[in-house]
Coordinates of C-alpha atoms and ligand atoms in Angstrom, one line a residue:
X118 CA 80.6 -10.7 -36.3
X119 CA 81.5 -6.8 -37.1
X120 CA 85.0 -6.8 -39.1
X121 CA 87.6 -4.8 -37.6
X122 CA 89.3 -3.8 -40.9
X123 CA 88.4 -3.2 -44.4
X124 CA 90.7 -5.4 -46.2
X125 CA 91.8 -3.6 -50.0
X126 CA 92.5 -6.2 -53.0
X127 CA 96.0 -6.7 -53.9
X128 CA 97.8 -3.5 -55.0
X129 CA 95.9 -1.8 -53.1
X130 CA 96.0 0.2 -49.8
X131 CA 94.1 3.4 -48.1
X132 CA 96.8 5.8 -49.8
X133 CA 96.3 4.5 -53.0
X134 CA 92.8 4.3 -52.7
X135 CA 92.6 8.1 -51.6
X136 CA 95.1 9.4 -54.1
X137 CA 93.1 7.1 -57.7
X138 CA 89.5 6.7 -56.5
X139 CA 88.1 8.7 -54.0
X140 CA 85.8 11.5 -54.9
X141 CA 86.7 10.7 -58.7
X142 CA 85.8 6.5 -59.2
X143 CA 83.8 4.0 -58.8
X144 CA 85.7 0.8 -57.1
X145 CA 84.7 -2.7 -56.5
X146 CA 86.2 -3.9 -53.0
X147 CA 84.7 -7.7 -53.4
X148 CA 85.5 -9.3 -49.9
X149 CA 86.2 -6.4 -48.4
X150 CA 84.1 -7.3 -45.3
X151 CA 84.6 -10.9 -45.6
X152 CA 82.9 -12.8 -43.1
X153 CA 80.6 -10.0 -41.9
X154 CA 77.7 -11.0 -39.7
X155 CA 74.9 -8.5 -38.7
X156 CA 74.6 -7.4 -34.9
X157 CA 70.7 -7.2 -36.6
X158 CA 67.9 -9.1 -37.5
X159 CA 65.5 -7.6 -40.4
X160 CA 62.7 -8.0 -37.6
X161 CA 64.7 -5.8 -35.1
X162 CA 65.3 -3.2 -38.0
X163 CA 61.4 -3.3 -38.6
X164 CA 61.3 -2.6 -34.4
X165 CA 63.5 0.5 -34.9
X166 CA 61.4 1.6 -38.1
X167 CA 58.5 1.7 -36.0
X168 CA 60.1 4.2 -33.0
X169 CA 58.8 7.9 -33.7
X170 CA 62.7 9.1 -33.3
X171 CA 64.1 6.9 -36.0
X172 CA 63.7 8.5 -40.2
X173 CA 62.4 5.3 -41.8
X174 CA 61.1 4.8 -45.3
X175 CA 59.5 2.1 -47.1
X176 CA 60.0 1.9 -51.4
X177 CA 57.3 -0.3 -53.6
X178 CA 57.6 -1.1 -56.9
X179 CA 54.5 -1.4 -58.4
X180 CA 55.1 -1.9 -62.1
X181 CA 54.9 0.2 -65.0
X182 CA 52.0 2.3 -63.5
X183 CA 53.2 3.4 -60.5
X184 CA 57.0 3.0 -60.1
X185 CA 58.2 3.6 -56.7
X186 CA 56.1 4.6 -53.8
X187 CA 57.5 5.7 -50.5
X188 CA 55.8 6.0 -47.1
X189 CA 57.5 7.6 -44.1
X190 CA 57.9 5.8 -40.7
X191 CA 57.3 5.7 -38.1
X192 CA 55.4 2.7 -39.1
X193 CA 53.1 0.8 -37.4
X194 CA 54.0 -3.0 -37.1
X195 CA 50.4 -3.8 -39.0
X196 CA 52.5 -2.2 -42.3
X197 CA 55.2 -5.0 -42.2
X198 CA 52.4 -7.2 -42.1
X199 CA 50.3 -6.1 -45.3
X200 CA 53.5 -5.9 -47.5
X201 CA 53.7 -8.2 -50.7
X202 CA 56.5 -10.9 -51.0
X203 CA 58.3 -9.3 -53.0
X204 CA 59.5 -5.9 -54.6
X205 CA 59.9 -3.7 -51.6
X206 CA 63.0 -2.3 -49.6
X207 CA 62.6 -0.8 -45.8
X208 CA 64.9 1.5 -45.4
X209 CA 66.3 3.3 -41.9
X210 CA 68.3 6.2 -41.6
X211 CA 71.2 6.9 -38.8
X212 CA 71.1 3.3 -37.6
X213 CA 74.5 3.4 -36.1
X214 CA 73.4 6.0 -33.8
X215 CA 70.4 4.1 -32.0
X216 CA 72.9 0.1 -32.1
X217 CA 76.1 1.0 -31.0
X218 CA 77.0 -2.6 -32.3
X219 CA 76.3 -1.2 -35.9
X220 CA 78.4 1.9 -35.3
X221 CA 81.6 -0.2 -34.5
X222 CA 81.6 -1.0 -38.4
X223 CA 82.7 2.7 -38.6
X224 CA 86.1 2.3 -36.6
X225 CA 87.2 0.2 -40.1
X226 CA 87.0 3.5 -42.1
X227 CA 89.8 5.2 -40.0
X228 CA 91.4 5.6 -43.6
X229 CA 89.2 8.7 -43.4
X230 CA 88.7 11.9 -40.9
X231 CA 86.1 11.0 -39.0
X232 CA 84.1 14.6 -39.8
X233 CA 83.3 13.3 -42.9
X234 CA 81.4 10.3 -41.7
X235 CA 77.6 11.1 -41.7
X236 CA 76.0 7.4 -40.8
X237 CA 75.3 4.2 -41.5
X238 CA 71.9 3.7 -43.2
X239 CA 70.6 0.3 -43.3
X240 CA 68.2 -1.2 -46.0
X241 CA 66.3 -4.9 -46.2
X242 CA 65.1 -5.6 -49.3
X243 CA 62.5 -8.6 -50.5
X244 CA 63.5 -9.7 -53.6
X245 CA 63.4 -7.7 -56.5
X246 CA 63.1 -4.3 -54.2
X247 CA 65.3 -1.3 -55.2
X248 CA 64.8 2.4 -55.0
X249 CA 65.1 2.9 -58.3
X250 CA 67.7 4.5 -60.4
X251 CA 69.1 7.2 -58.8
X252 CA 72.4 9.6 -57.6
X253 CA 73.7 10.9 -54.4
X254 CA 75.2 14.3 -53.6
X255 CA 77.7 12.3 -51.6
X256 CA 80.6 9.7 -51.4
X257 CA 79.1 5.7 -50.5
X258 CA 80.2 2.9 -49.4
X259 CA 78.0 0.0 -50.3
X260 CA 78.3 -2.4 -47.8
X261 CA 76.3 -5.9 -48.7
X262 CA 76.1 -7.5 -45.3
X263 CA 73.3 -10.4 -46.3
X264 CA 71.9 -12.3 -49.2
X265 CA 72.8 -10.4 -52.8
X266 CA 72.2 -7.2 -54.6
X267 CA 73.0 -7.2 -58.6
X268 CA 74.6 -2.9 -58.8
X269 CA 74.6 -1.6 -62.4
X270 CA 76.0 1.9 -62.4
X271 CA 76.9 4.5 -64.9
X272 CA 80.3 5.8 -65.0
X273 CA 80.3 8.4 -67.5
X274 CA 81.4 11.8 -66.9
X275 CA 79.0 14.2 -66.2
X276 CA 75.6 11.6 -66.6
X277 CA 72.0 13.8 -67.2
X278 CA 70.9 14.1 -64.0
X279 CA 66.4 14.8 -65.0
X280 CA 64.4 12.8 -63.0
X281 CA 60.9 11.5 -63.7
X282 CA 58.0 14.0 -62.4
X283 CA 55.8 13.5 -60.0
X284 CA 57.3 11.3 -57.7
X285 CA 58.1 11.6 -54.2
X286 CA 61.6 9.9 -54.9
X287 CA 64.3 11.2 -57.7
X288 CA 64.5 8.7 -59.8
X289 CA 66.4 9.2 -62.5
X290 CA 64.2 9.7 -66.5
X291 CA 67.8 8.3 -68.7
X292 CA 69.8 5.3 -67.1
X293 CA 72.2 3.9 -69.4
X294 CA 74.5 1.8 -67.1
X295 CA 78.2 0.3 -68.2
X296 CA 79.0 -2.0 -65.3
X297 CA 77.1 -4.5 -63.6
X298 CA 78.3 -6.2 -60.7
X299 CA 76.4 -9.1 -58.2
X300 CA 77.6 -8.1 -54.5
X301 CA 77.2 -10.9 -51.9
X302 CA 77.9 -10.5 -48.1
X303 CA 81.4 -8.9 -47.2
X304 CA 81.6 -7.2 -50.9
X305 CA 81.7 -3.3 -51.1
X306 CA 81.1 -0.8 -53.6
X307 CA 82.5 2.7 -53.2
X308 CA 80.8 5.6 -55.3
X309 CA 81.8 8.4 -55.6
X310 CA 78.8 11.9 -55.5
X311 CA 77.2 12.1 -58.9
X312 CA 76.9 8.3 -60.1
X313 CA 74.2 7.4 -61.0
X314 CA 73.4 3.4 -59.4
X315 CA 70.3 1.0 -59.1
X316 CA 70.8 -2.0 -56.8
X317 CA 68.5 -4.5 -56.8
X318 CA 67.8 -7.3 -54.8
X319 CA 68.3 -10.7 -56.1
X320 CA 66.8 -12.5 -53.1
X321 CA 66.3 -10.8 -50.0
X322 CA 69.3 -9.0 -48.9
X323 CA 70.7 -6.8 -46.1
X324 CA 72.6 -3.5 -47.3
X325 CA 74.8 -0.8 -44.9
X326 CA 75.3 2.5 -46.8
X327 CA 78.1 3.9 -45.2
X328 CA 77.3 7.8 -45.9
X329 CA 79.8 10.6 -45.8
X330 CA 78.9 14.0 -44.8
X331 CA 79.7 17.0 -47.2
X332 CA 78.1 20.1 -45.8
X333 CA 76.8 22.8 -48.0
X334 CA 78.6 25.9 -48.4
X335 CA 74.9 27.5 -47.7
X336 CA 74.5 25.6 -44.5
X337 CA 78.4 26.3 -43.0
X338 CA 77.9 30.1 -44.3
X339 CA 74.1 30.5 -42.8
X340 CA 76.0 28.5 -39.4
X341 CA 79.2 30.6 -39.1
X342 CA 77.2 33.6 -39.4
X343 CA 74.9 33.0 -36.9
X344 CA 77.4 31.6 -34.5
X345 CA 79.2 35.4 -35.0
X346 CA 75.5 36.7 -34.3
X347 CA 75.3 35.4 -31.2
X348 CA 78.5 35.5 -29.9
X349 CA 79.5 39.3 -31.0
X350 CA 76.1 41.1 -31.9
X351 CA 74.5 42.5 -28.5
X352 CA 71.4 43.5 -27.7
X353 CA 71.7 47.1 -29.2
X354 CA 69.8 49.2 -32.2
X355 CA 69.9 51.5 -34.8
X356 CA 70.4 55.5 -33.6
X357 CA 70.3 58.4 -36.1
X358 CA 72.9 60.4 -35.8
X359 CA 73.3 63.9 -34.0
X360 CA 72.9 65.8 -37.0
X361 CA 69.7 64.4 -39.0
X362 CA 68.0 67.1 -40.6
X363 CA 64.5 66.9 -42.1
X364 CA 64.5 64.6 -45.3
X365 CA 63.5 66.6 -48.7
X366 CA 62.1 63.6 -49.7
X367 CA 60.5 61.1 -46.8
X368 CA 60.8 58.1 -48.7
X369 CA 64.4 58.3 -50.2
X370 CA 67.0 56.3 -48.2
X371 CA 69.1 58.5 -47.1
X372 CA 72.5 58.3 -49.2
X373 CA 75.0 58.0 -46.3
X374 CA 72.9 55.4 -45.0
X375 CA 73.6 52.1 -47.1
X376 CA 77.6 52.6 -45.9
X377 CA 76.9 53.8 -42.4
X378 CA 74.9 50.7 -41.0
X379 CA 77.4 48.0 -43.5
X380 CA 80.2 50.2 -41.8
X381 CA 78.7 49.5 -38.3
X382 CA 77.7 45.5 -38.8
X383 CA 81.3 45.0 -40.5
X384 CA 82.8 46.7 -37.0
X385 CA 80.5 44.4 -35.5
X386 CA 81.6 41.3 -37.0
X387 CA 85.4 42.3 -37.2
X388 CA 85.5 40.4 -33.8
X389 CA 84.8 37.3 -35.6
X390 CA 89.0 35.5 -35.3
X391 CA 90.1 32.2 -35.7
X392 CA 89.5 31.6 -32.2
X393 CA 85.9 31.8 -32.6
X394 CA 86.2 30.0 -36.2
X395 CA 87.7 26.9 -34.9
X396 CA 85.5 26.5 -31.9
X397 CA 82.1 27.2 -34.0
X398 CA 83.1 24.4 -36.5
X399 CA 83.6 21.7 -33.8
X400 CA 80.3 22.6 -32.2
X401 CA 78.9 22.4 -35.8
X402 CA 80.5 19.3 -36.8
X403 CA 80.0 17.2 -33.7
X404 CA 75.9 18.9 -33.3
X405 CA 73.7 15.9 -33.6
X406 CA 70.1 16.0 -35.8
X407 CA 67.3 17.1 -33.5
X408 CA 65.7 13.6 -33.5
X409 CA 68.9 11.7 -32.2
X410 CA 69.8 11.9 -28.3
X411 CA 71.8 10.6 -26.0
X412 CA 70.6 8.8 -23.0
X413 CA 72.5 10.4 -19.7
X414 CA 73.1 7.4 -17.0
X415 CA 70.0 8.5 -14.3
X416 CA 71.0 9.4 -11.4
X417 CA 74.7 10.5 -12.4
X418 CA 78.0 9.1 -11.6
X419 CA 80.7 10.2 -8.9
X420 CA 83.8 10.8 -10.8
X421 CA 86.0 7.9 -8.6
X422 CA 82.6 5.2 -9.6
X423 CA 83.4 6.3 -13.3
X424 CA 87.2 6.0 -12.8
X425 CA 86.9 2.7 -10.6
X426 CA 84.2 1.4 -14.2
X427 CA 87.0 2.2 -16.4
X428 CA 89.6 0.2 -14.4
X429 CA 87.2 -3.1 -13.5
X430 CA 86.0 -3.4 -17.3
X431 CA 89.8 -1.9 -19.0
X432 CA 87.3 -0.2 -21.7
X433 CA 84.0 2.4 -22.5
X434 CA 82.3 1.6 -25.5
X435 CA 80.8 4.5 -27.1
X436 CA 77.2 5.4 -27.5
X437 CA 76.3 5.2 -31.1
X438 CA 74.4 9.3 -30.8
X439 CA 78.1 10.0 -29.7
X440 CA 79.9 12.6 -31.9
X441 CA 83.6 13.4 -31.0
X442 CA 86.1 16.0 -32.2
X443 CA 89.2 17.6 -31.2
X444 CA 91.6 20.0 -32.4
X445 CA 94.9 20.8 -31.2
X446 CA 96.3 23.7 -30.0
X447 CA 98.2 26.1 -32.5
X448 CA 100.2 27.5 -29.8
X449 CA 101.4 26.4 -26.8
X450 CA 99.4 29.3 -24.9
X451 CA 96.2 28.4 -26.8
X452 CA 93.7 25.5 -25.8
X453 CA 93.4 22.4 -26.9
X454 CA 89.7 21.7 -27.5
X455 CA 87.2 18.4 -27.4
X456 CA 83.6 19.1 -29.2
X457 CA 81.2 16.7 -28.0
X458 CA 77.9 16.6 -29.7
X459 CA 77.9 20.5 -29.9
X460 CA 79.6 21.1 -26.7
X461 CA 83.1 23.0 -26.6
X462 CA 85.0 21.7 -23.5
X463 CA 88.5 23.3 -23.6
X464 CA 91.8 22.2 -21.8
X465 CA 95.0 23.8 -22.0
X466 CA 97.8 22.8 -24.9
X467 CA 99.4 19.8 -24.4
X468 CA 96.2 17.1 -24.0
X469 CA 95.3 16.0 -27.6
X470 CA 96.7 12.6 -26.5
X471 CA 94.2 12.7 -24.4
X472 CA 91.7 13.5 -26.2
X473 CA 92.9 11.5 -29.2
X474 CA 92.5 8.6 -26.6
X475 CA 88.5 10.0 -25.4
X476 CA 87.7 9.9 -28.9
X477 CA 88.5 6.5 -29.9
X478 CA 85.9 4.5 -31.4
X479 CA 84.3 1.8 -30.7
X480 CA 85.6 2.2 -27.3
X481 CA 88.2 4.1 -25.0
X482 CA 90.8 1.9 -23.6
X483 CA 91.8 1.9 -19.8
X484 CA 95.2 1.6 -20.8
X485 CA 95.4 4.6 -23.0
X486 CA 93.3 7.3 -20.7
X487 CA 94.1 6.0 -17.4
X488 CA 97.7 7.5 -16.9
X489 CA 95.5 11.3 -17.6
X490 CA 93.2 10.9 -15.1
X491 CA 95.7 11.7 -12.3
X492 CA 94.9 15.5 -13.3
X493 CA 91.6 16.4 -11.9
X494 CA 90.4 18.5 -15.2
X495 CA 91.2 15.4 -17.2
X496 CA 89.3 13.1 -14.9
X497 CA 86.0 15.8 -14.3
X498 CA 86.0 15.7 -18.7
X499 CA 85.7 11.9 -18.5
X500 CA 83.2 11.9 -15.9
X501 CA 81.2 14.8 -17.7
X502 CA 81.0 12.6 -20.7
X503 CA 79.8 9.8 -19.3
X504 CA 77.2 11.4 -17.0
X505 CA 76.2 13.2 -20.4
X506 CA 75.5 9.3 -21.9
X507 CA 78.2 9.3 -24.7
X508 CA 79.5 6.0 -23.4
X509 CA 77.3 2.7 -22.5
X510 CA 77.1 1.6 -18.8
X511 CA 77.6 -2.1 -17.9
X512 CA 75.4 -4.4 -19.5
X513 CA 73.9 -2.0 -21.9
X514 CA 74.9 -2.9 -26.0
X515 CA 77.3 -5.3 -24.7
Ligands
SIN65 C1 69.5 0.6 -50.8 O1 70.2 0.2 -49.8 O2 68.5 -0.1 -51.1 C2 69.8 1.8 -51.5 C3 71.1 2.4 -51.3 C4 71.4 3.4 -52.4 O3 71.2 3.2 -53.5 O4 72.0 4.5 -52.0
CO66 CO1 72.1 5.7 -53.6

């Protein structure tokens, strides 16, 4: 059904892919998903659309008048019904975290950290539905799973970027594409941030977009400094000091004062090490939106009934809302540490096999975490993650 590699076209491999295209070109991977099947109908995608935690969006085209509308989900299943034959694209965000089965696609892009994956977004288009022309702040893979899409993109350097007003989509005013090229299922297209595409559907079609994550500078500063807030800054205030004398002017800042309280915060925040550094950004990285959760197994399970799982089924497939992290130890005295969908759970140095092995997607093997589970903190981390829902109990996504 679901590849298990992404296969390059001759002369190609992941090194050579990383070191000419990525983040720089456009490429064409045609069959390199040959055979791909999807785990989904376009009538189970319209189910998900229509749950309040899933981001769902419907695009119409409706000619020169008024060029593509969007609507929000959740939807209600009367929408699918009134919708024209053609000329319109349902779109759902994060799909791989509510099917596991979709997230197993993202084992294939192991050519890549696994930080820098953001989700799979998954698209059905009647034909003739698009978004419109447009750009994305961040790298793509175009994954054409069903039916056929006809991509015309423009590679120029530096493309205007204006989009038309008063829309509640950015599409782009000036599209002046150089390639075209007709995807069918199992072909990819890799963009790069920055180029501008339009896919259209030439009958209906299924489409993954396989979107990387590229965090804002903004967002990791605003983070990091909060995380040094709350972990350094207590609870205490401003005091004047002992010798404040009566201002000759009431509303002057006093001079001293714009270096005394910087001096104080900096003091503050001079706690702020690597230690704390390395631990905020695996909380950050592995922290999941606020509408995506995982499902914790009800009532929880005794760590030998997890252990005794493991053995019977020799795997744990993971939860699709499951993020996983580590990061080794520098030193041998320091920790070695697993994030788990914001959660820092430390061990000492010596464990990132086993982590490396927790982490493993789609699914952790018996073979590869058993021999850890000997040492009771190895074994309690297991059973905390599954009792915390990050893998799939029997018979559920199977
Ligand atoms: C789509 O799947 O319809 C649009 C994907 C994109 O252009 O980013
Ligand atoms: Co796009």
């Amino acid at each position: 059904m679901l590849p298990r590699r992404l296969h390059w076209p001759a002369g190609l491999d992941a090194s050579r892919f990383l070191a000419d295209y990525w983040q720089r070109r456009p490429l064409l991977l045609p069959g390199a998903f040959a055979g791909i099947g999807s785990p989904m109908e376009p009538d189970e995608l319209a189910g998900l659309a229509c749950e309040p935690e899933v981001e769902a969006r419907i695009v119409q085209e409706h000619g020169a008048q008024r060029p593509w509308q969007v609507s929000h989900g959740p939807f209600d299943e009367s929408v699918f019904a009134a919708l024209p034959e053609t000329h319109w694209t349902l779109l759902v965000q994060d799909v791989d975290k509510h099917v596991p089965a979709v997230a197993a696609l993202l084992a294939c892009f192991d050519f890549l950290p696994e930080w820098r994956l953001d989700d799979i977004m998954v698209s059905w288009a009647e034909d003739g539905g698009s978004v419109g022309p447009h750009l994305d702040q961040y790298d793509v893979f175009l994954v054409q799973v069903q039916g056929w899409r006809r991509w015309r993109i423009d590679t120029r350097p530096s493309p205007p970027a204006d989009c038309l007003p008063d829309l509640d989509l950015r599409i782009l005013k000036h599209f002046q594409p150089d390639a075209d090229w007709l995807l069918g299922p199992g072909d990819v297209l890799y963009l790069p941030p920055g180029v501008p595409h339009w896919g259209i559907a030439e009958g209906p079609c299924m489409t993954w977009s396989v979107g990387l994550r590229a965090p804002a500078w903004r967002e990791l500063a605003a983070d990091w400094l909060q995380y040094a807030v709350d972990a350094l800054v207590g609870d205490g205030r401003w005091r004047d000091p002992p010798d404040t004398a009566p201002p000759s002017e009431p509303a002057a800042l006093p001079m001293t004062l714009p270096q005394a309280m910087r001096a104080h915060i900096d003091q503050l925040l001079a706690g702020a090490d690597d230690t704390h550094f390395r631990r905020w950004l695996g909380c950050y990285l592995t922290e999941s939106k606020p509408n995506i959760a995982l499902l914790p197994p009800d009532p929880p399970w005794p760590r030998a009934e997890v252990v005794a799982l493991l053995r019977a089924e020799g795997r744990l497939l993971r939860d699709g809302a499951s993020r996983l992290l580590f990061l080794r130890a520098v030193t041998a005295d320091a920790e070695d540490l697993l994030f788990a969908n914001g959660d820092c759970h430390p061990l000492p140095a010596g464990h990132a096999d086993f982590l490396a092995a927790l982490c493993r997607r789609p699914a952790l093997t018996a073979e590869a975490v058993l021999p850890w589970l000997d040492a009771a903190p190895c074994a309690d981390l297991l059973t905390h993650l599954f009792n915390a829902g990050h893998f799939l109990t029997p018979g559920v996504g199977d």
